[in-house]
Amino acid sequence: MRGPRTDRGRLLLVLVLVAAVTVFTATVPLLRDWFDLRVYYGTVHTWVHHGGRIYDYRVPGTMYGFTYPPFAALGMLPMALVGLHLAIAVSLVLNLAALAFVLRILAGPGWRRWGWYRWALTLCALALFEPLRDTFSFGQVNVILLALVLVDCCLLRSGRGRWAGVGIGLAAAVKLTPALFIGMLLLARRWRAAATATAVALAATGLAAWADPKASRFYWTQALWDTSRVGRLDYVSNQSLQGVLARLGHPDKPLWAAAVLLTLAVWAWRTRKAVAAGDWTAAFALTGLAACLVSPITWVHHLVWVLPSFAILARAGYPRIAGALYAVMCTSVVWLWFDDASGIDGFLGSNLYTWITLGLLLRLPTGQSRGDLSERSPLSRIARATAPAPRPAKAAAMALSDQPESSSGAVAAAIGAVLGPGRGAGRRASSEPTGSTRPAAPKPQSSS
């Protein structure tokens, strides 16, 4: 199947897709009421204006408060100067800018040629990706951290690695999960970049310790090790290895540690192969996948780190697989088991996003040439699939330089995500912090 060839047909298809996205978002409760942003906002205001302590603040009516390292609170200090609604608006703008940057990297240098229609298809698909929509709705920082890390990916891939590591260092100072990318730099023997990332992370952490020594001491000695501050390990939104074990009733630390060590061994082996082949994009994608798996708590909205893997799949010639996996992660299917994950169906279904992440870590293609990403990314495939037919006068010349390829997989990747969701409407509301099926409530709970 090829897309419509006329502007009128394209506009009609875009309108249909926008309507489908609108219906989905209107019928399936998705709005999180920017709850995490309200955690940040309340923490900073209490800290600055009322002399409160960062980790003592709780959102009224809940047990949830600030869970990030102190540098994150320091970076959010501008919130103390504005009202909540302006803070929400700024959060949306920053997340949109970060998403645009991420798409620019995944699209490659030909992004200017795609036009409004191709970008409209892409944005419709992205609007349904559960980790992404939850990041926006919670007011989270995941996309911003992904953009920071991908800055270093661009620098290393282009050979201009003098400043590589700064983005990773800043991201690791805001959240601990991106610190695994420093390990990736060490595996790649990029000593300077690893030293830069470490120095930036330590400098940011030191700055926060200077600004509030007591908060830093409390975080690194107590709050960091108390996962109950974040949420229940067995809650269905926790799509990490620890979450799988907890839902099985085996949250034993030795068993989890063994699973983590095995996962890190696979990650190190595959990442070194990717780096040896000069495939930095795959190395970064594998590291994001491993970080999600080994983290004690990986809420669904943390899985924006999976996005680069879809680009890798399409780059390697597997657009249908990328489209199918992407569509699954748009369905909110794991929430069917949010109150009962027992049985074989519960084991498979409630951990479905974990299985996807683990499968990608094990089987994600690596070793593609450095220039392939821009030519074979999902967006490039959509661009070719939806491009107008060549004029007769130019068809012969184009045939000499380019062979036609199937576009059905690209259409599946763009449209399948829109048609895939729909199993979740009418499910019971969840009362948990990352409850993806929970309607907006006066006192929703937080996530990390």
Short mmCIF file of C-alpha atoms in Angstrom, two decimals:
data_model
loop_
_atom_site.label_atom_id
_atom_site.label_comp_id
_atom_site.label_asym_id
_atom_site.label_seq_id
_atom_site.Cartn_x
_atom_site.Cartn_y
_atom_site.Cartn_z
CA MET A 1 0.00 0.00 0.00
CA ARG A 2 1.20 3.47 -0.86
CA GLY A 3 0.01 6.71 0.64
CA PRO A 4 -2.25 9.13 -1.22
CA ARG A 5 -0.57 10.94 -4.11
CA THR A 6 -2.55 14.19 -4.06
CA ASP A 7 -2.44 16.98 -1.51
CA ARG A 8 -6.17 16.61 -0.98
CA GLY A 9 -5.81 12.90 -0.23
CA ARG A 10 -2.92 13.55 2.10
CA LEU A 11 -4.83 16.22 3.98
CA LEU A 12 -7.80 13.86 4.31
CA LEU A 13 -5.59 11.08 5.70
CA VAL A 14 -3.95 13.45 8.20
CA LEU A 15 -7.37 14.68 9.34
CA VAL A 16 -8.55 11.08 9.81
CA LEU A 17 -5.45 10.24 11.83
CA VAL A 18 -5.78 13.39 13.95
CA ALA A 19 -9.41 12.46 14.62
CA ALA A 20 -8.39 8.92 15.61
CA VAL A 21 -5.74 10.27 17.98
CA THR A 22 -8.25 12.71 19.45
CA VAL A 23 -10.87 10.00 19.99
CA PHE A 24 -8.31 7.75 21.64
CA THR A 25 -7.07 10.42 24.00
CA ALA A 26 -10.65 11.43 24.82
CA THR A 27 -11.91 7.90 25.56
CA VAL A 28 -8.87 6.42 27.35
CA PRO A 29 -7.93 8.37 30.49
CA LEU A 30 -4.49 9.73 29.79
CA LEU A 31 -4.14 13.05 31.58
CA ARG A 32 -1.84 12.85 34.59
CA ASP A 33 -2.55 16.45 35.58
CA TRP A 34 1.19 17.25 35.43
CA PHE A 35 1.53 15.60 38.79
CA ASP A 36 5.30 15.12 38.73
CA LEU A 37 5.74 18.72 37.68
CA ARG A 38 3.66 19.71 40.70
CA VAL A 39 6.06 17.67 42.83
CA TYR A 40 8.98 19.64 41.43
CA TYR A 41 7.14 22.93 41.73
CA GLY A 42 6.05 22.37 45.32
CA THR A 43 9.50 21.16 46.34
CA VAL A 44 11.29 24.19 44.90
CA HIS A 45 8.79 26.69 46.32
CA THR A 46 8.93 25.11 49.76
CA TRP A 47 12.73 25.09 49.63
CA VAL A 48 13.15 28.69 48.43
CA HIS A 49 10.23 30.58 49.91
CA HIS A 50 9.48 28.71 53.13
CA GLY A 51 12.85 27.38 54.21
CA GLY A 52 11.69 23.78 53.90
CA ARG A 53 13.88 20.80 53.11
CA ILE A 54 13.89 19.28 49.64
CA TYR A 55 13.11 15.72 50.66
CA ASP A 56 10.52 16.58 53.30
CA TYR A 57 7.97 17.99 50.87
CA ARG A 58 4.93 15.87 50.03
CA VAL A 59 2.16 16.70 47.59
CA PRO A 60 -0.90 17.38 49.77
CA GLY A 61 -2.98 14.26 50.22
CA THR A 62 -0.25 11.88 49.03
CA MET A 63 2.93 10.26 50.29
CA TYR A 64 4.97 11.26 47.25
CA GLY A 65 7.70 13.85 47.11
CA PHE A 66 10.99 14.66 45.40
CA THR A 67 13.13 11.60 44.53
CA TYR A 68 15.90 12.95 42.27
CA PRO A 69 19.45 13.93 43.25
CA PRO A 70 19.78 17.44 44.73
CA PHE A 71 21.23 18.86 41.50
CA ALA A 72 17.85 18.27 39.83
CA ALA A 73 16.21 20.57 42.37
CA LEU A 74 18.95 23.12 41.78
CA GLY A 75 18.28 23.03 38.05
CA MET A 76 14.58 23.57 38.68
CA LEU A 77 15.09 26.70 40.77
CA PRO A 78 13.59 29.00 38.07
CA MET A 79 10.21 27.49 38.98
CA ALA A 80 10.38 29.49 42.21
CA LEU A 81 9.99 32.67 40.16
CA VAL A 82 6.84 31.75 38.24
CA GLY A 83 3.34 30.45 38.82
CA LEU A 84 2.32 26.85 38.34
CA HIS A 85 0.52 27.41 35.03
CA LEU A 86 3.51 29.16 33.52
CA ALA A 87 5.73 26.34 34.79
CA ILE A 88 3.48 23.84 33.01
CA ALA A 89 3.66 25.86 29.79
CA VAL A 90 7.45 26.07 29.98
CA SER A 91 7.63 22.31 30.64
CA LEU A 92 5.60 21.61 27.50
CA VAL A 93 7.79 23.91 25.41
CA LEU A 94 11.01 22.36 26.73
CA ASN A 95 9.74 18.83 26.12
CA LEU A 96 8.61 19.74 22.60
CA ALA A 97 11.99 21.31 21.85
CA ALA A 98 13.80 18.25 23.19
CA LEU A 99 11.55 15.94 21.16
CA ALA A 100 12.21 17.99 18.02
CA PHE A 101 15.94 17.63 18.63
CA VAL A 102 15.63 13.86 19.12
CA LEU A 103 13.61 13.55 15.91
CA ARG A 104 16.16 15.68 14.07
CA ILE A 105 18.91 13.25 15.09
CA LEU A 106 16.90 10.15 14.18
CA ALA A 107 15.75 11.66 10.88
CA GLY A 108 19.21 12.56 9.62
CA PRO A 109 20.30 15.37 7.30
CA GLY A 110 17.37 14.91 4.90
CA TRP A 111 14.75 16.08 7.37
CA ARG A 112 14.13 19.36 5.53
CA ARG A 113 12.88 17.53 2.44
CA TRP A 114 10.02 15.72 4.09
CA GLY A 115 7.42 18.48 4.29
CA TRP A 116 4.33 18.89 6.41
CA TYR A 117 2.66 15.61 5.42
CA ARG A 118 5.43 13.29 6.50
CA TRP A 119 5.95 15.14 9.76
CA ALA A 120 2.18 15.08 10.41
CA LEU A 121 2.17 11.28 10.10
CA THR A 122 5.12 11.04 12.43
CA LEU A 123 3.60 13.32 15.06
CA CYS A 124 0.32 11.39 14.98
CA ALA A 125 2.23 8.19 15.69
CA LEU A 126 4.33 9.80 18.43
CA ALA A 127 1.22 11.22 20.13
CA LEU A 128 0.13 7.65 20.89
CA PHE A 129 3.44 6.28 22.17
CA GLU A 130 2.64 5.63 25.83
CA PRO A 131 6.03 6.52 27.37
CA LEU A 132 6.08 9.77 25.43
CA ARG A 133 2.54 10.88 26.14
CA ASP A 134 3.00 10.09 29.84
CA THR A 135 6.23 12.09 29.91
CA PHE A 136 4.35 15.14 28.63
CA SER A 137 1.30 14.59 30.81
CA PHE A 138 3.27 14.04 34.02
CA GLY A 139 5.54 17.00 33.24
CA GLN A 140 8.51 14.64 33.34
CA VAL A 141 12.11 15.23 32.19
CA ASN A 142 12.76 11.99 30.29
CA VAL A 143 12.82 13.45 26.79
CA ILE A 144 15.14 16.24 27.90
CA LEU A 145 17.58 13.69 29.33
CA LEU A 146 17.37 11.64 26.13
CA ALA A 147 18.20 14.74 24.11
CA LEU A 148 21.19 15.53 26.34
CA VAL A 149 22.58 12.02 25.88
CA LEU A 150 22.02 12.06 22.12
CA VAL A 151 24.09 15.25 21.88
CA ASP A 152 27.09 13.12 22.83
CA CYS A 153 25.99 10.45 20.36
CA CYS A 154 26.10 13.05 17.57
CA LEU A 155 29.53 14.27 18.65
CA LEU A 156 31.02 10.78 18.77
CA ARG A 157 29.38 9.66 15.53
CA SER A 158 30.61 12.71 13.64
CA GLY A 159 34.15 12.46 14.96
CA ARG A 160 33.89 15.81 16.78
CA GLY A 161 34.20 14.30 20.23
CA ARG A 162 36.12 17.05 21.96
CA TRP A 163 33.13 18.01 24.12
CA ALA A 164 31.54 14.56 24.20
CA GLY A 165 30.47 13.58 27.70
CA VAL A 166 29.00 16.89 28.82
CA GLY A 167 25.44 15.85 27.97
CA ILE A 168 25.81 12.46 29.66
CA GLY A 169 27.32 14.07 32.75
CA LEU A 170 24.47 16.54 33.11
CA ALA A 171 21.85 13.84 32.56
CA ALA A 172 23.49 11.59 35.17
CA ALA A 173 23.49 14.44 37.69
CA VAL A 174 19.74 14.92 37.23
CA LYS A 175 18.85 11.21 37.28
CA LEU A 176 21.05 8.24 38.08
CA THR A 177 19.92 5.99 35.21
CA PRO A 178 21.91 7.81 32.46
CA ALA A 179 25.12 7.14 34.44
CA LEU A 180 25.30 3.81 32.58
CA PHE A 181 26.30 5.79 29.49
CA ILE A 182 29.57 6.60 31.26
CA GLY A 183 30.11 2.85 31.40
CA MET A 184 29.45 2.72 27.66
CA LEU A 185 32.18 5.32 27.08
CA LEU A 186 34.57 3.22 29.15
CA LEU A 187 33.70 0.11 27.14
CA ALA A 188 34.40 2.08 23.98
CA ARG A 189 37.74 3.25 25.44
CA ARG A 190 36.75 6.85 24.97
CA TRP A 191 38.67 7.85 28.05
CA ARG A 192 38.44 11.58 27.49
CA ALA A 193 34.67 11.52 26.98
CA ALA A 194 34.22 9.27 30.02
CA ALA A 195 36.39 11.58 32.12
CA THR A 196 34.43 14.60 30.90
CA ALA A 197 31.10 12.99 31.74
CA THR A 198 32.32 11.95 35.17
CA ALA A 199 33.78 15.36 35.90
CA VAL A 200 30.59 17.16 34.83
CA ALA A 201 28.43 14.82 36.94
CA LEU A 202 30.68 15.26 39.98
CA ALA A 203 30.88 19.03 39.52
CA ALA A 204 27.09 19.31 39.30
CA THR A 205 26.69 17.08 42.34
CA GLY A 206 29.29 19.14 44.22
CA LEU A 207 27.50 22.35 43.33
CA ALA A 208 24.28 20.93 44.77
CA ALA A 209 26.13 19.85 47.92
CA TRP A 210 27.46 23.38 48.31
CA ALA A 211 23.97 24.84 47.85
CA ASP A 212 22.31 22.48 50.36
CA PRO A 213 24.72 20.21 52.27
CA LYS A 214 22.03 18.62 54.45
CA ALA A 215 19.85 17.67 51.49
CA SER A 216 22.81 16.12 49.70
CA ARG A 217 23.85 14.16 52.77
CA PHE A 218 20.32 12.87 53.25
CA TYR A 219 19.91 11.86 49.61
CA TRP A 220 23.19 9.97 49.21
CA THR A 221 23.02 8.24 52.59
CA GLN A 222 19.29 7.53 52.97
CA ALA A 223 16.84 8.56 50.23
CA LEU A 224 18.78 6.90 47.41
CA TRP A 225 18.47 3.48 49.04
CA ASP A 226 14.82 3.77 50.01
CA THR A 227 12.80 2.61 46.98
CA SER A 228 9.55 2.97 48.92
CA ARG A 229 9.87 6.73 48.43
CA VAL A 230 9.34 6.14 44.71
CA GLY A 231 6.63 3.50 44.73
CA ARG A 232 5.88 -0.22 44.99
CA LEU A 233 8.30 -2.52 43.21
CA ASP A 234 5.52 -4.88 42.11
CA TYR A 235 3.32 -2.18 40.61
CA VAL A 236 2.59 -2.93 36.96
CA SER A 237 4.11 0.34 35.75
CA ASN A 238 7.53 -0.87 36.94
CA GLN A 239 8.75 -2.47 33.71
CA SER A 240 12.23 -3.39 34.94
CA LEU A 241 13.72 -6.76 35.85
CA GLN A 242 13.09 -5.94 39.49
CA GLY A 243 9.43 -5.29 38.66
CA VAL A 244 9.11 -8.69 36.99
CA LEU A 245 10.62 -10.47 40.00
CA ALA A 246 8.49 -8.48 42.44
CA ARG A 247 5.28 -9.38 40.60
CA LEU A 248 6.36 -13.03 40.78
CA GLY A 249 6.70 -12.66 44.52
CA HIS A 250 10.51 -12.96 44.46
CA PRO A 251 11.91 -9.45 45.04
CA ASP A 252 15.05 -11.03 46.57
CA LYS A 253 18.09 -8.83 46.19
CA PRO A 254 20.50 -11.70 45.37
CA LEU A 255 18.25 -12.96 42.56
CA TRP A 256 17.79 -9.45 41.20
CA ALA A 257 21.56 -8.81 41.42
CA ALA A 258 22.22 -11.97 39.41
CA ALA A 259 19.72 -10.88 36.74
CA VAL A 260 21.33 -7.43 36.61
CA LEU A 261 24.85 -8.86 36.24
CA LEU A 262 23.73 -11.15 33.43
CA THR A 263 21.98 -8.26 31.66
CA LEU A 264 25.03 -6.03 32.00
CA ALA A 265 27.24 -8.78 30.59
CA VAL A 266 25.02 -9.04 27.50
CA TRP A 267 24.95 -5.25 27.21
CA ALA A 268 28.74 -4.97 27.44
CA TRP A 269 29.26 -7.67 24.81
CA ARG A 270 26.80 -6.21 22.32
CA THR A 271 27.84 -2.62 22.94
CA ARG A 272 31.52 -3.37 22.31
CA LYS A 273 30.58 -5.03 19.02
CA ALA A 274 28.55 -1.98 18.00
CA VAL A 275 31.35 0.43 18.89
CA ALA A 276 33.93 -1.71 17.09
CA ALA A 277 31.79 -1.40 13.95
CA GLY A 278 31.52 2.38 14.38
CA ASP A 279 27.80 2.10 15.09
CA TRP A 280 27.46 4.69 17.86
CA THR A 281 23.70 4.99 17.46
CA ALA A 282 23.26 1.29 18.22
CA ALA A 283 25.66 1.56 21.17
CA PHE A 284 23.60 4.37 22.66
CA ALA A 285 20.34 2.52 21.96
CA LEU A 286 21.61 -0.65 23.66
CA THR A 287 22.75 1.35 26.68
CA GLY A 288 19.34 2.98 27.03
CA LEU A 289 17.69 -0.44 26.91
CA ALA A 290 20.04 -1.90 29.52
CA ALA A 291 19.55 1.08 31.81
CA CYS A 292 15.79 0.54 31.77
CA LEU A 293 16.19 -3.15 32.58
CA VAL A 294 18.68 -2.90 35.45
CA SER A 295 17.17 0.11 37.19
CA PRO A 296 15.22 -1.01 40.29
CA ILE A 297 12.24 1.03 39.13
CA THR A 298 11.51 1.82 35.49
CA TRP A 299 8.08 3.40 35.17
CA VAL A 300 6.43 3.20 31.77
CA HIS A 301 7.25 6.83 31.02
CA HIS A 302 10.97 6.07 31.47
CA LEU A 303 10.80 3.90 28.35
CA VAL A 304 11.34 6.84 26.02
CA TRP A 305 14.87 5.39 25.98
CA VAL A 306 13.46 2.71 23.65
CA LEU A 307 12.78 5.21 20.86
CA PRO A 308 16.28 5.06 19.25
CA SER A 309 15.92 1.28 18.97
CA PHE A 310 13.03 1.66 16.55
CA ALA A 311 15.29 3.79 14.35
CA ILE A 312 17.92 1.05 14.50
CA LEU A 313 15.42 -1.61 13.44
CA ALA A 314 14.22 0.39 10.46
CA ARG A 315 17.80 1.31 9.52
CA ALA A 316 18.65 -2.39 9.42
CA GLY A 317 15.68 -3.18 7.18
CA TYR A 318 13.04 -4.31 9.69
CA PRO A 319 10.36 -1.59 9.49
CA ARG A 320 7.48 -4.01 10.04
CA ILE A 321 8.98 -5.29 13.29
CA ALA A 322 9.63 -1.73 14.41
CA GLY A 323 6.05 -0.76 13.57
CA ALA A 324 4.58 -3.77 15.37
CA LEU A 325 6.60 -3.25 18.56
CA TYR A 326 5.88 0.47 18.49
CA ALA A 327 2.15 -0.21 18.12
CA VAL A 328 2.20 -2.55 21.13
CA MET A 329 3.77 0.18 23.25
CA CYS A 330 0.95 2.50 22.24
CA THR A 331 -1.81 0.22 23.53
CA SER A 332 -1.33 0.52 27.31
CA VAL A 333 -1.87 -3.25 27.28
CA VAL A 334 0.11 -3.88 30.49
CA TRP A 335 -2.58 -2.06 32.48
CA LEU A 336 -5.01 -4.92 31.88
CA TRP A 337 -3.14 -6.61 34.75
CA PHE A 338 -2.68 -3.63 37.05
CA ASP A 339 -4.61 -5.23 39.92
CA ASP A 340 -3.84 -8.92 39.28
CA ALA A 341 -0.71 -10.13 37.52
CA SER A 342 -1.06 -13.77 38.54
CA GLY A 343 -1.07 -16.72 36.16
CA ILE A 344 0.69 -17.26 32.87
CA ASP A 345 -1.27 -14.48 31.19
CA GLY A 346 -0.33 -12.10 33.98
CA PHE A 347 3.34 -13.07 33.79
CA LEU A 348 3.45 -12.50 30.03
CA GLY A 349 1.04 -9.59 29.73
CA SER A 350 1.92 -7.45 32.74
CA ASN A 351 5.61 -7.54 31.77
CA LEU A 352 5.13 -7.07 28.04
CA TYR A 353 7.12 -3.85 27.81
CA THR A 354 9.96 -5.53 29.71
CA TRP A 355 9.97 -8.40 27.23
CA ILE A 356 10.15 -5.92 24.36
CA THR A 357 13.05 -4.11 26.01
CA LEU A 358 14.86 -7.36 26.73
CA GLY A 359 14.26 -8.67 23.22
CA LEU A 360 15.68 -5.49 21.73
CA LEU A 361 18.75 -5.74 23.94
CA LEU A 362 19.34 -9.29 22.74
CA ARG A 363 18.51 -8.91 19.06
CA LEU A 364 18.85 -5.27 18.07
CA PRO A 365 20.89 -5.17 14.83
CA THR A 366 24.31 -3.57 15.15
CA GLY A 367 27.25 -2.90 12.89
CA GLN A 368 25.47 -0.76 10.31
CA SER A 369 27.54 1.92 8.61
CA ARG A 370 27.55 5.38 10.15
CA GLY A 371 25.68 6.98 7.28
CA ASP A 372 22.87 4.47 7.19
CA LEU A 373 20.78 6.04 9.94
CA SER A 374 19.89 9.14 7.97
CA GLU A 375 18.97 7.11 4.89
CA ARG A 376 17.16 4.22 6.52
CA SER A 377 15.57 5.69 9.63
CA PRO A 378 11.82 5.25 10.16
CA LEU A 379 11.17 8.83 9.14
CA SER A 380 13.19 8.44 5.94
CA ARG A 381 11.17 5.39 5.04
CA ILE A 382 7.96 7.31 5.61
CA ALA A 383 9.37 10.08 3.44
CA ARG A 384 10.03 7.71 0.55
CA ALA A 385 6.73 5.90 1.01
CA THR A 386 4.73 9.11 0.85
CA ALA A 387 6.73 10.99 -1.79
CA PRO A 388 4.89 11.97 -5.00
CA ALA A 389 5.38 9.76 -8.04
CA PRO A 390 8.25 10.95 -10.26
CA ARG A 391 7.35 12.83 -13.38
CA PRO A 392 7.69 10.77 -16.58
CA ALA A 393 10.59 12.91 -17.77
CA LYS A 394 12.54 12.17 -14.61
CA ALA A 395 11.54 8.55 -14.00
CA ALA A 396 14.26 7.03 -16.18
CA ALA A 397 17.00 9.12 -14.61
CA MET A 398 15.84 8.23 -11.10
CA ALA A 399 15.74 4.55 -11.96
CA LEU A 400 19.45 4.67 -12.71
CA SER A 401 20.33 6.01 -9.28
CA ASP A 402 17.76 4.45 -6.96
CA GLN A 403 15.86 1.19 -6.80
CA PRO A 404 12.25 1.20 -5.55
CA GLU A 405 11.58 -0.45 -2.24
CA SER A 406 8.51 -1.58 -0.39
CA SER A 407 6.79 1.04 1.72
CA SER A 408 4.16 -1.08 3.41
CA GLY A 409 6.31 -1.48 6.52
CA ALA A 410 6.75 2.26 6.80
CA VAL A 411 3.03 2.85 6.56
CA ALA A 412 2.55 0.21 9.25
CA ALA A 413 5.02 2.00 11.48
CA ALA A 414 3.25 5.33 11.02
CA ILE A 415 -0.38 4.22 10.89
CA GLY A 416 -0.31 0.95 12.78
CA ALA A 417 0.38 2.85 15.98
CA VAL A 418 -2.82 4.79 15.44
CA LEU A 419 -4.94 1.74 14.68
CA GLY A 420 -3.34 -0.48 17.32
CA PRO A 421 -4.62 1.20 20.51
CA GLY A 422 -8.11 0.59 21.69
CA ARG A 423 -8.01 -2.24 24.16
CA GLY A 424 -7.84 -0.02 27.19
CA ALA A 425 -11.05 2.02 27.19
CA GLY A 426 -13.32 1.16 30.02
CA ARG A 427 -10.68 -0.35 32.30
CA ARG A 428 -10.78 0.37 35.99
CA ALA A 429 -8.98 3.42 37.21
CA SER A 430 -5.68 2.93 38.98
CA SER A 431 -4.77 4.71 42.19
CA GLU A 432 -1.01 4.29 41.75
CA PRO A 433 1.47 7.04 40.89
CA THR A 434 2.05 5.97 37.31
CA GLY A 435 -1.44 4.62 36.73
CA SER A 436 -1.80 4.88 32.98
CA THR A 437 -5.49 4.03 33.06
CA ARG A 438 -6.31 6.42 35.85
CA PRO A 439 -8.53 9.42 35.07
CA ALA A 440 -7.41 12.82 36.26
CA ALA A 441 -8.13 13.11 39.96
CA PRO A 442 -7.93 15.94 42.49
CA LYS A 443 -5.14 14.11 44.31
CA PRO A 444 -3.28 11.87 41.88
CA GLN A 445 -0.10 10.25 43.02
CA SER A 446 3.40 10.85 41.79
CA SER A 447 6.01 8.92 39.93
CA SER A 448 9.75 9.33 39.63
#
